[in-house]
Amino acid sequence: MHPNLFPTSALSSLVITACLCLINFPSSSYADDEQYLNCSKPFDCAGIEGLSYPFWGSNRPSYCGHPAFELNCSDGVPLIKITFMNYRVLQVENVSRTLQVAREDYWNTLCPATIVNTTINSTIFGYASTTVNLTLYYDCPTSSATIPLTDTTQFDCSINGSDAKNYYTNNTIANLIGSSFGSCAYNVKVPVLQSQPRSGNLSALEEAIDGGFILGWNANNSLCDGCKATGGQCGHNTSTSEFACHCANGTFPSTCALTATAQSSGFTKWLRKSAIGMMINIR
């Protein structure tokens, strides 16, 4: 067939159809990334609402949080494990990046199953400046006559079946008569938020411990700030165990790929301009 015999109108129709497809080509042709969508939703955990990164647990996937911030929401109270010890999460402040916690083993009791000191991962958590340590002394000799009972709080616990005495006293008194408390089998430091309760007040002691203490966290804070500034959701790469920035167009190491988005937008504008030019030339 002679090329000039191909109808101009048919050629124009084909080009215009192709150009219209280009003109209508969206700048964001992909669907929003699944991880980005999942991590965009705050979640509730046993009475604490609106939780987000670095926390995860329940119906929130692990890639939406930091590995050290898994919450157990199944027992009516949110629990977090820090250095192999469970803590009740009493309050979370996302702006100041702090959480208020209390030792689960000391909840409503002064007689935990295991006598151990409070320890935290100092690379991730830090005590608030208002934190003070209470020292509890367990399994002290019954003949500790040098311990001034007027300056201490005595409480009952059976340690290894023993009828030995157990005491709390403020740190000042403990330092003054350290030799007496040194004869006790165990001493445990328990952080509290408020001022040290007065000796002799057992209820105040229990209330102070149940009130917990405040920890600040550093869960890749600077990386998270950068991620959120570019429209992403902070999270965790479960394959590399590194920080991840979940974005609408995929997951990246630190920030969303704004340059790729800009390039995509520019390419689309070029396509539209070229398509319009082609239609003008055909006419």
JSON list of C-alpha atoms in Angstrom, two decimals, residues 138-143 154-167:
[
{"chain": "A", "resi": 138, "resn": "TYR", "atom": "CA", "xyz": [16.05, -8.23, 102.56]},
{"chain": "A", "resi": 139, "resn": "ASP", "atom": "CA", "xyz": [16.93, -11.13, 104.80]},
{"chain": "A", "resi": 140, "resn": "CYS", "atom": "CA", "xyz": [18.54, -9.09, 107.54]},
{"chain": "A", "resi": 141, "resn": "PRO", "atom": "CA", "xyz": [19.58, -10.79, 110.81]},
{"chain": "A", "resi": 142, "resn": "THR", "atom": "CA", "xyz": [16.89, -10.73, 113.47]},
{"chain": "A", "resi": 143, "resn": "SER", "atom": "CA", "xyz": [19.50, -9.55, 115.94]},
{"chain": "A", "resi": 154, "resn": "GLN", "atom": "CA", "xyz": [9.96, -2.88, 108.36]},
{"chain": "A", "resi": 155, "resn": "PHE", "atom": "CA", "xyz": [7.91, -5.21, 106.16]},
{"chain": "A", "resi": 156, "resn": "ASP", "atom": "CA", "xyz": [7.26, -8.93, 106.08]},
{"chain": "A", "resi": 157, "resn": "CYS", "atom": "CA", "xyz": [8.55, -11.22, 103.35]},
{"chain": "A", "resi": 158, "resn": "SER", "atom": "CA", "xyz": [9.53, -14.84, 103.55]},
{"chain": "A", "resi": 159, "resn": "ILE", "atom": "CA", "xyz": [12.89, -15.10, 101.81]},
{"chain": "A", "resi": 160, "resn": "ASN", "atom": "CA", "xyz": [13.87, -18.70, 101.16]},
{"chain": "A", "resi": 161, "resn": "GLY", "atom": "CA", "xyz": [11.60, -19.75, 104.02]},
{"chain": "A", "resi": 162, "resn": "SER", "atom": "CA", "xyz": [13.49, -17.54, 106.43]},
{"chain": "A", "resi": 163, "resn": "ASP", "atom": "CA", "xyz": [11.91, -15.43, 109.17]},
{"chain": "A", "resi": 164, "resn": "ALA", "atom": "CA", "xyz": [14.58, -12.78, 108.74]},
{"chain": "A", "resi": 165, "resn": "LYS", "atom": "CA", "xyz": [13.66, -9.10, 108.76]},
{"chain": "A", "resi": 166, "resn": "ASN", "atom": "CA", "xyz": [13.28, -6.80, 105.76]},
{"chain": "A", "resi": 167, "resn": "TYR", "atom": "CA", "xyz": [13.65, -3.03, 105.82]}
]
